[in-house]
PDB file of N, CA and C in Angstrom:
ATOM      1  N   MET A   1     -57.286 -53.867 -63.906  1.00 67.00           N
ATOM      2  CA  MET A   1     -59.050 -53.413 -64.500  1.00 67.00           C
ATOM      3  C   MET A   1     -59.487 -52.490 -63.943  1.00 67.00           C
ATOM      4  N   SER A   2     -59.195 -52.897 -62.556  1.00 78.00           N
ATOM      5  CA  SER A   2     -60.132 -51.907 -62.004  1.00 78.00           C
ATOM      6  C   SER A   2     -59.587 -50.218 -62.826  1.00 78.00           C
ATOM      7  N   LYS A   3     -58.236 -50.077 -62.878  1.00 86.00           N
ATOM      8  CA  LYS A   3     -58.243 -48.795 -64.106  1.00 86.00           C
ATOM      9  C   LYS A   3     -59.109 -48.124 -65.111  1.00 86.00           C
ATOM     10  N   ILE A   4     -59.258 -49.864 -65.836  1.00 88.00           N
ATOM     11  CA  ILE A   4     -59.968 -50.130 -67.018  1.00 88.00           C
ATOM     12  C   ILE A   4     -61.493 -49.496 -66.777  1.00 88.00           C
ATOM     13  N   LEU A   5     -61.575 -49.277 -65.693  1.00 87.00           N
ATOM     14  CA  LEU A   5     -63.496 -50.064 -65.369  1.00 87.00           C
ATOM     15  C   LEU A   5     -63.775 -48.178 -65.440  1.00 87.00           C
ATOM     16  N   THR A   6     -63.175 -47.386 -64.587  1.00 87.00           N
ATOM     17  CA  THR A   6     -63.025 -46.082 -64.637  1.00 87.00           C
ATOM     18  C   THR A   6     -62.501 -45.088 -65.413  1.00 87.00           C
ATOM     19  N   GLU A   7     -61.874 -45.512 -66.042  1.00 89.00           N
ATOM     20  CA  GLU A   7     -60.412 -44.061 -67.738  1.00 89.00           C
ATOM     21  C   GLU A   7     -62.446 -44.341 -68.331  1.00 89.00           C
ATOM     22  N   PRO A   8     -62.284 -43.011 -68.265  1.00 88.00           N
ATOM     23  CA  PRO A   8     -63.354 -42.107 -69.344  1.00 88.00           C
ATOM     24  C   PRO A   8     -62.611 -42.474 -70.994  1.00 88.00           C
ATOM     25  N   GLY A   9     -61.699 -42.794 -71.527  1.00 91.00           N
ATOM     26  CA  GLY A   9     -61.357 -43.630 -72.514  1.00 91.00           C
ATOM     27  C   GLY A   9     -61.881 -44.944 -73.276  1.00 91.00           C
ATOM     28  N   THR A  10     -62.092 -45.731 -71.680  1.00 92.00           N
ATOM     29  CA  THR A  10     -62.647 -46.971 -72.300  1.00 92.00           C
ATOM     30  C   THR A  10     -63.599 -46.912 -73.470  1.00 92.00           C
ATOM     31  N   LEU A  11     -63.714 -47.560 -73.773  1.00 93.00           N
ATOM     32  CA  LEU A  11     -65.110 -48.118 -74.722  1.00 93.00           C
ATOM     33  C   LEU A  11     -65.921 -48.953 -74.780  1.00 93.00           C
ATOM     34  N   TRP A  12     -66.998 -48.446 -74.235  1.00 96.00           N
ATOM     35  CA  TRP A  12     -68.407 -48.833 -74.538  1.00 96.00           C
ATOM     36  C   TRP A  12     -69.020 -50.390 -74.554  1.00 96.00           C
ATOM     37  N   GLN A  13     -69.297 -51.144 -74.792  1.00 96.00           N
ATOM     38  CA  GLN A  13     -70.021 -52.271 -76.359  1.00 96.00           C
ATOM     39  C   GLN A  13     -71.191 -51.832 -75.553  1.00 96.00           C
ATOM     40  N   GLN A  14     -73.149 -51.967 -75.456  1.00 96.00           N
ATOM     41  CA  GLN A  14     -73.306 -52.522 -74.589  1.00 96.00           C
ATOM     42  C   GLN A  14     -74.181 -52.917 -75.996  1.00 96.00           C
ATOM     43  N   VAL A  15     -74.359 -54.814 -75.406  1.00 94.00           N
ATOM     44  CA  VAL A  15     -74.298 -56.492 -75.943  1.00 94.00           C
ATOM     45  C   VAL A  15     -75.710 -56.186 -75.129  1.00 94.00           C
ATOM     46  N   SER A  16     -76.590 -57.505 -75.539  1.00 91.00           N
ATOM     47  CA  SER A  16     -77.750 -58.611 -75.602  1.00 91.00           C
ATOM     48  C   SER A  16     -77.698 -59.293 -75.358  1.00 91.00           C
ATOM     49  N   VAL A  17     -77.617 -59.868 -74.173  1.00 87.00           N
ATOM     50  CA  VAL A  17     -77.410 -61.183 -73.922  1.00 87.00           C
ATOM     51  C   VAL A  17     -79.060 -61.478 -73.491  1.00 87.00           C
ATOM     52  N   PRO A  18     -79.360 -63.104 -74.069  1.00 83.00           N
ATOM     53  CA  PRO A  18     -80.205 -64.173 -74.175  1.00 83.00           C
ATOM     54  C   PRO A  18     -80.275 -65.120 -72.930  1.00 83.00           C
ATOM     55  N   GLY A  19     -81.001 -65.040 -72.518  1.00 78.00           N
ATOM     56  CA  GLY A  19     -81.360 -66.578 -71.239  1.00 78.00           C
ATOM     57  C   GLY A  19     -80.328 -65.635 -69.812  1.00 78.00           C
ATOM     58  N   TRP A  20     -80.200 -64.487 -69.485  1.00 78.00           N
ATOM     59  CA  TRP A  20     -79.337 -63.536 -68.386  1.00 78.00           C
ATOM     60  C   TRP A  20     -79.106 -64.815 -67.198  1.00 78.00           C
ATOM     61  N   TYR A  21     -79.305 -65.630 -67.117  1.00 78.00           N
ATOM     62  CA  TYR A  21     -79.003 -67.280 -65.566  1.00 78.00           C
ATOM     63  C   TYR A  21     -80.688 -67.526 -65.377  1.00 78.00           C
ATOM     64  N   GLY A  22     -81.325 -66.930 -67.201  1.00 76.00           N
ATOM     65  CA  GLY A  22     -82.350 -67.932 -67.057  1.00 76.00           C
ATOM     66  C   GLY A  22     -83.715 -66.729 -66.845  1.00 76.00           C
ATOM     67  N   MET A  23     -83.319 -66.221 -67.080  1.00 80.00           N
ATOM     68  CA  MET A  23     -84.315 -65.434 -66.270  1.00 80.00           C
ATOM     69  C   MET A  23     -84.577 -63.566 -68.163  1.00 80.00           C
ATOM     70  N   GLY A  24     -84.492 -64.865 -69.004  1.00 83.00           N
ATOM     71  CA  GLY A  24     -84.541 -63.381 -70.488  1.00 83.00           C
ATOM     72  C   GLY A  24     -82.958 -62.702 -70.361  1.00 83.00           C
ATOM     73  N   GLU A  25     -83.644 -62.209 -71.729  1.00 88.00           N
ATOM     74  CA  GLU A  25     -81.911 -61.161 -72.115  1.00 88.00           C
ATOM     75  C   GLU A  25     -82.026 -60.152 -70.862  1.00 88.00           C
ATOM     76  N   ARG A  26     -80.822 -59.536 -71.376  1.00 89.00           N
ATOM     77  CA  ARG A  26     -80.595 -58.788 -70.546  1.00 89.00           C
ATOM     78  C   ARG A  26     -79.703 -57.652 -71.300  1.00 89.00           C
ATOM     79  N   LYS A  27     -79.489 -56.512 -70.774  1.00 93.00           N
ATOM     80  CA  LYS A  27     -78.412 -55.125 -71.914  1.00 93.00           C
ATOM     81  C   LYS A  27     -77.695 -55.588 -70.516  1.00 93.00           C
ATOM     82  N   ILE A  28     -76.117 -55.524 -70.911  1.00 94.00           N
ATOM     83  CA  ILE A  28     -75.262 -55.595 -69.648  1.00 94.00           C
ATOM     84  C   ILE A  28     -74.251 -54.236 -71.750  1.00 94.00           C
ATOM     85  N   GLU A  29     -73.179 -54.065 -70.594  1.00 96.00           N
ATOM     86  CA  GLU A  29     -72.160 -53.041 -71.847  1.00 96.00           C
ATOM     87  C   GLU A  29     -70.727 -54.263 -71.352  1.00 96.00           C
ATOM     88  N   ILE A  30     -69.659 -54.107 -72.473  1.00 96.00           N
ATOM     89  CA  ILE A  30     -68.495 -55.094 -71.974  1.00 96.00           C
ATOM     90  C   ILE A  30     -67.306 -53.646 -73.126  1.00 96.00           C
ATOM     91  N   ALA A  31     -65.921 -54.757 -72.509  1.00 97.00           N
ATOM     92  CA  ALA A  31     -65.015 -52.689 -72.919  1.00 97.00           C
ATOM     93  C   ALA A  31     -63.773 -54.937 -72.840  1.00 97.00           C
ATOM     94  N   ALA A  32     -63.401 -55.696 -74.141  1.00 96.00           N
ATOM     95  CA  ALA A  32     -61.956 -56.156 -74.047  1.00 96.00           C
ATOM     96  C   ALA A  32     -61.033 -56.056 -75.357  1.00 96.00           C
ATOM     97  N   ALA A  33     -60.311 -56.575 -74.871  1.00 94.00           N
ATOM     98  CA  ALA A  33     -59.357 -56.560 -75.544  1.00 94.00           C
ATOM     99  C   ALA A  33     -58.583 -57.937 -74.779  1.00 94.00           C
ATOM    100  N   THR A  34     -56.933 -57.505 -75.651  1.00 94.00           N
ATOM    101  CA  THR A  34     -56.259 -58.635 -76.081  1.00 94.00           C
ATOM    102  C   THR A  34     -55.268 -58.726 -75.371  1.00 94.00           C
ATOM    103  N   ALA A  35     -54.198 -59.773 -74.130  1.00 94.00           N
ATOM    104  CA  ALA A  35     -53.264 -59.017 -72.686  1.00 94.00           C
ATOM    105  C   ALA A  35     -53.227 -60.536 -72.917  1.00 94.00           C
ATOM    106  N   VAL A  36     -51.485 -60.920 -71.863  1.00 94.00           N
ATOM    107  CA  VAL A  36     -50.960 -61.574 -72.337  1.00 94.00           C
ATOM    108  C   VAL A  36     -49.974 -62.495 -70.833  1.00 94.00           C
ATOM    109  N   TRP A  37     -50.646 -63.327 -70.468  1.00 91.00           N
ATOM    110  CA  TRP A  37     -50.873 -63.400 -69.442  1.00 91.00           C
ATOM    111  C   TRP A  37     -49.770 -64.817 -69.171  1.00 91.00           C
ATOM    112  N   HIS A  38     -48.553 -63.676 -67.811  1.00 90.00           N
ATOM    113  CA  HIS A  38     -47.442 -64.283 -67.563  1.00 90.00           C
ATOM    114  C   HIS A  38     -47.667 -64.992 -65.918  1.00 90.00           C
ATOM    115  N   HIS A  39     -47.380 -66.393 -65.990  1.00 87.00           N
ATOM    116  CA  HIS A  39     -46.444 -67.368 -64.440  1.00 87.00           C
ATOM    117  C   HIS A  39     -45.348 -67.476 -64.409  1.00 87.00           C
ATOM    118  N   SER A  40     -45.006 -67.691 -63.431  1.00 90.00           N
ATOM    119  CA  SER A  40     -43.487 -67.082 -63.397  1.00 90.00           C
ATOM    120  C   SER A  40     -43.143 -69.326 -63.318  1.00 90.00           C
ATOM    121  N   GLY A  41     -42.449 -69.142 -64.439  1.00 90.00           N
ATOM    122  CA  GLY A  41     -41.751 -70.783 -64.933  1.00 90.00           C
ATOM    123  C   GLY A  41     -41.679 -71.398 -65.594  1.00 90.00           C
ATOM    124  N   LEU A  42     -43.761 -70.287 -66.441  1.00 92.00           N
ATOM    125  CA  LEU A  42     -44.817 -71.322 -67.182  1.00 92.00           C
ATOM    126  C   LEU A  42     -44.161 -70.277 -68.571  1.00 92.00           C
ATOM    127  N   PRO A  43     -44.277 -70.578 -69.900  1.00 93.00           N
ATOM    128  CA  PRO A  43     -44.666 -69.908 -71.540  1.00 93.00           C
ATOM    129  C   PRO A  43     -45.347 -69.101 -70.946  1.00 93.00           C
ATOM    130  N   ALA A  44     -45.387 -67.710 -71.572  1.00 93.00           N
ATOM    131  CA  ALA A  44     -46.620 -66.643 -71.713  1.00 93.00           C
ATOM    132  C   ALA A  44     -48.530 -67.407 -73.051  1.00 93.00           C
ATOM    133  N   VAL A  45     -49.565 -66.950 -71.894  1.00 93.00           N
ATOM    134  CA  VAL A  45     -50.808 -67.178 -72.232  1.00 93.00           C
ATOM    135  C   VAL A  45     -51.128 -66.664 -73.962  1.00 93.00           C
ATOM    136  N   PRO A  46     -51.673 -66.468 -74.309  1.00 95.00           N
ATOM    137  CA  PRO A  46     -52.370 -65.267 -74.486  1.00 95.00           C
ATOM    138  C   PRO A  46     -53.740 -65.618 -74.645  1.00 95.00           C
ATOM    139  N   ILE A  47     -54.775 -64.669 -74.030  1.00 96.00           N
ATOM    140  CA  ILE A  47     -56.061 -63.790 -73.456  1.00 96.00           C
ATOM    141  C   ILE A  47     -55.747 -62.465 -74.389  1.00 96.00           C
ATOM    142  N   ARG A  48     -57.617 -62.664 -74.228  1.00 96.00           N
ATOM    143  CA  ARG A  48     -58.808 -62.737 -73.865  1.00 96.00           C
ATOM    144  C   ARG A  48     -59.311 -61.151 -72.840  1.00 96.00           C
ATOM    145  N   TRP A  49     -59.195 -60.526 -72.013  1.00 95.00           N
ATOM    146  CA  TRP A  49     -60.218 -60.270 -71.090  1.00 95.00           C
ATOM    147  C   TRP A  49     -61.288 -59.816 -71.575  1.00 95.00           C
ATOM    148  N   VAL A  50     -62.541 -59.271 -71.028  1.00 96.00           N
ATOM    149  CA  VAL A  50     -63.438 -59.290 -70.953  1.00 96.00           C
ATOM    150  C   VAL A  50     -64.108 -58.369 -69.794  1.00 96.00           C
ATOM    151  N   LEU A  51     -64.513 -57.383 -69.858  1.00 96.00           N
ATOM    152  CA  LEU A  51     -64.758 -56.531 -68.197  1.00 96.00           C
ATOM    153  C   LEU A  51     -66.835 -55.879 -68.684  1.00 96.00           C
ATOM    154  N   ILE A  52     -67.164 -56.542 -67.675  1.00 95.00           N
ATOM    155  CA  ILE A  52     -68.711 -57.139 -67.701  1.00 95.00           C
ATOM    156  C   ILE A  52     -68.821 -55.541 -66.848  1.00 95.00           C
ATOM    157  N   ARG A  53     -70.187 -54.902 -67.223  1.00 94.00           N
ATOM    158  CA  ARG A  53     -70.651 -53.407 -66.700  1.00 94.00           C
ATOM    159  C   ARG A  53     -72.322 -53.855 -66.408  1.00 94.00           C
ATOM    160  N   ASP A  54     -73.143 -52.570 -64.955  1.00 92.00           N
ATOM    161  CA  ASP A  54     -73.996 -53.591 -65.885  1.00 92.00           C
ATOM    162  C   ASP A  54     -74.971 -51.784 -65.640  1.00 92.00           C
ATOM    163  N   PRO A  55     -74.907 -51.324 -67.095  1.00 92.00           N
ATOM    164  CA  PRO A  55     -76.321 -50.182 -66.865  1.00 92.00           C
ATOM    165  C   PRO A  55     -76.755 -50.171 -65.781  1.00 92.00           C
ATOM    166  N   GLU A  56     -78.102 -50.961 -65.329  1.00 90.00           N
ATOM    167  CA  GLU A  56     -78.960 -50.819 -64.227  1.00 90.00           C
ATOM    168  C   GLU A  56     -77.954 -50.635 -62.406  1.00 90.00           C
ATOM    169  N   SER A  57     -76.885 -51.465 -62.619  1.00 91.00           N
ATOM    170  CA  SER A  57     -75.651 -51.069 -61.200  1.00 91.00           C
ATOM    171  C   SER A  57     -76.925 -52.105 -60.441  1.00 91.00           C
ATOM    172  N   ARG A  58     -76.637 -53.027 -61.370  1.00 89.00           N
ATOM    173  CA  ARG A  58     -77.793 -53.902 -60.088  1.00 89.00           C
ATOM    174  C   ARG A  58     -75.951 -55.205 -60.067  1.00 89.00           C
ATOM    175  N   PHE A  59     -75.754 -55.343 -60.651  1.00 89.00           N
ATOM    176  CA  PHE A  59     -74.507 -56.265 -60.369  1.00 89.00           C
ATOM    177  C   PHE A  59     -73.078 -55.666 -60.008  1.00 89.00           C
ATOM    178  N   ASP A  60     -72.816 -56.166 -59.409  1.00 93.00           N
ATOM    179  CA  ASP A  60     -71.084 -55.592 -59.377  1.00 93.00           C
ATOM    180  C   ASP A  60     -69.812 -55.382 -61.167  1.00 93.00           C
ATOM    181  N   PRO A  61     -69.864 -54.883 -61.238  1.00 94.00           N
ATOM    182  CA  PRO A  61     -68.395 -55.485 -63.288  1.00 94.00           C
ATOM    183  C   PRO A  61     -68.226 -56.390 -62.494  1.00 94.00           C
ATOM    184  N   GLN A  62     -67.311 -57.367 -62.920  1.00 93.00           N
ATOM    185  CA  GLN A  62     -67.102 -58.293 -63.907  1.00 93.00           C
ATOM    186  C   GLN A  62     -65.811 -58.899 -64.492  1.00 93.00           C
ATOM    187  N   SER A  63     -64.635 -59.378 -64.157  1.00 94.00           N
ATOM    188  CA  SER A  63     -63.516 -59.264 -65.596  1.00 94.00           C
ATOM    189  C   SER A  63     -63.730 -61.072 -65.862  1.00 94.00           C
ATOM    190  N   LEU A  64     -63.541 -61.263 -67.263  1.00 94.00           N
ATOM    191  CA  LEU A  64     -63.726 -62.825 -67.014  1.00 94.00           C
ATOM    192  C   LEU A  64     -62.617 -63.097 -68.073  1.00 94.00           C
ATOM    193  N   LEU A  65     -62.253 -64.346 -68.039  1.00 94.00           N
ATOM    194  CA  LEU A  65     -60.400 -64.318 -68.768  1.00 94.00           C
ATOM    195  C   LEU A  65     -61.057 -64.980 -70.071  1.00 94.00           C
ATOM    196  N   CYS A  66     -59.717 -65.478 -70.978  1.00 94.00           N
ATOM    197  CA  CYS A  66     -60.462 -67.279 -71.799  1.00 94.00           C
ATOM    198  C   CYS A  66     -59.001 -66.292 -73.356  1.00 94.00           C
ATOM    199  N   THR A  67     -58.628 -68.203 -73.129  1.00 93.00           N
ATOM    200  CA  THR A  67     -57.325 -68.639 -73.277  1.00 93.00           C
ATOM    201  C   THR A  67     -57.365 -68.577 -74.735  1.00 93.00           C
ATOM    202  N   ASP A  68     -59.047 -68.441 -75.373  1.00 94.00           N
ATOM    203  CA  ASP A  68     -58.358 -68.192 -76.985  1.00 94.00           C
ATOM    204  C   ASP A  68     -59.145 -66.946 -77.152  1.00 94.00           C
ATOM    205  N   PRO A  69     -57.978 -65.541 -77.337  1.00 93.00           N
ATOM    206  CA  PRO A  69     -58.236 -65.055 -77.887  1.00 93.00           C
ATOM    207  C   PRO A  69     -58.549 -63.761 -79.449  1.00 93.00           C
ATOM    208  N   ALA A  70     -58.667 -65.691 -80.335  1.00 93.00           N
ATOM    209  CA  ALA A  70     -59.137 -64.802 -80.861  1.00 93.00           C
ATOM    210  C   ALA A  70     -61.515 -65.181 -80.845  1.00 93.00           C
ATOM    211  N   ARG A  71     -61.289 -65.422 -79.669  1.00 94.00           N
ATOM    212  CA  ARG A  71     -62.701 -65.662 -79.435  1.00 94.00           C
ATOM    213  C   ARG A  71     -63.669 -63.956 -79.017  1.00 94.00           C
ATOM    214  N   ASP A  72     -64.885 -63.807 -79.865  1.00 95.00           N
ATOM    215  CA  ASP A  72     -66.050 -62.718 -80.097  1.00 95.00           C
ATOM    216  C   ASP A  72     -66.422 -63.135 -77.937  1.00 95.00           C
ATOM    217  N   PRO A  73     -65.672 -61.323 -77.840  1.00 95.00           N
ATOM    218  CA  PRO A  73     -66.189 -61.703 -76.148  1.00 95.00           C
ATOM    219  C   PRO A  73     -67.909 -61.901 -76.170  1.00 95.00           C
ATOM    220  N   THR A  74     -68.989 -62.065 -77.048  1.00 92.00           N
ATOM    221  CA  THR A  74     -69.997 -61.816 -76.670  1.00 92.00           C
ATOM    222  C   THR A  74     -70.697 -63.351 -76.192  1.00 92.00           C
ATOM    223  N   GLN A  75     -69.396 -63.644 -76.949  1.00 92.00           N
ATOM    224  CA  GLN A  75     -69.936 -65.342 -76.859  1.00 92.00           C
ATOM    225  C   GLN A  75     -68.551 -65.838 -75.677  1.00 92.00           C
ATOM    226  N   ILE A  76     -68.551 -65.387 -74.713  1.00 93.00           N
ATOM    227  CA  ILE A  76     -67.394 -65.407 -74.259  1.00 93.00           C
ATOM    228  C   ILE A  76     -68.590 -65.035 -72.843  1.00 93.00           C
ATOM    229  N   VAL A  77     -68.815 -63.935 -73.147  1.00 92.00           N
ATOM    230  CA  VAL A  77     -69.797 -64.112 -72.016  1.00 92.00           C
ATOM    231  C   VAL A  77     -71.075 -65.343 -72.110  1.00 92.00           C
ATOM    232  N   THR A  78     -71.539 -64.949 -73.113  1.00 87.00           N
ATOM    233  CA  THR A  78     -72.972 -66.474 -72.859  1.00 87.00           C
ATOM    234  C   THR A  78     -72.268 -66.966 -73.512  1.00 87.00           C
ATOM    235  N   CYS A  79     -70.928 -67.989 -72.652  1.00 85.00           N
ATOM    236  CA  CYS A  79     -70.429 -69.138 -72.575  1.00 85.00           C
ATOM    237  C   CYS A  79     -70.824 -69.480 -70.784  1.00 85.00           C
ATOM    238  N   LEU A  80     -69.866 -67.928 -69.990  1.00 81.00           N
ATOM    239  CA  LEU A  80     -70.107 -67.955 -68.697  1.00 81.00           C
ATOM    240  C   LEU A  80     -72.091 -68.499 -68.312  1.00 81.00           C
ATOM    241  N   ILE A  81     -73.248 -67.513 -69.220  1.00 79.00           N
ATOM    242  CA  ILE A  81     -74.053 -67.736 -68.299  1.00 79.00           C
ATOM    243  C   ILE A  81     -75.474 -69.517 -68.564  1.00 79.00           C
ATOM    244  N   LEU A  82     -74.707 -69.239 -70.137  1.00 67.00           N
ATOM    245  CA  LEU A  82     -75.414 -71.152 -70.079  1.00 67.00           C
ATOM    246  C   LEU A  82     -74.524 -71.690 -69.751  1.00 67.00           C
ATOM    247  N   SER A  83     -73.829 -72.363 -68.527  1.00 61.00           N
ATOM    248  CA  SER A  83     -73.273 -73.141 -68.147  1.00 61.00           C
ATOM    249  C   SER A  83     -73.015 -73.061 -66.232  1.00 61.00           C
TER     250      SER A  83
END
């Protein structure tokens, strides 16, 4: 994922996340795609990955994984923040 963070061709989308850890709305940038998770001895699992970065550089980039590849990336981020 670190290569994707620094790749000039990565498409970042700015989104507003309501209730950012109980502190109100926060603008972040996300990049997302689907992939296949391989684990030795188990069947492959389709996943959606989401990279998050802060345009204000107040937190380090984060990566999230979801086993529902159809899930919207903004929903994945929101579920994490609100849980």
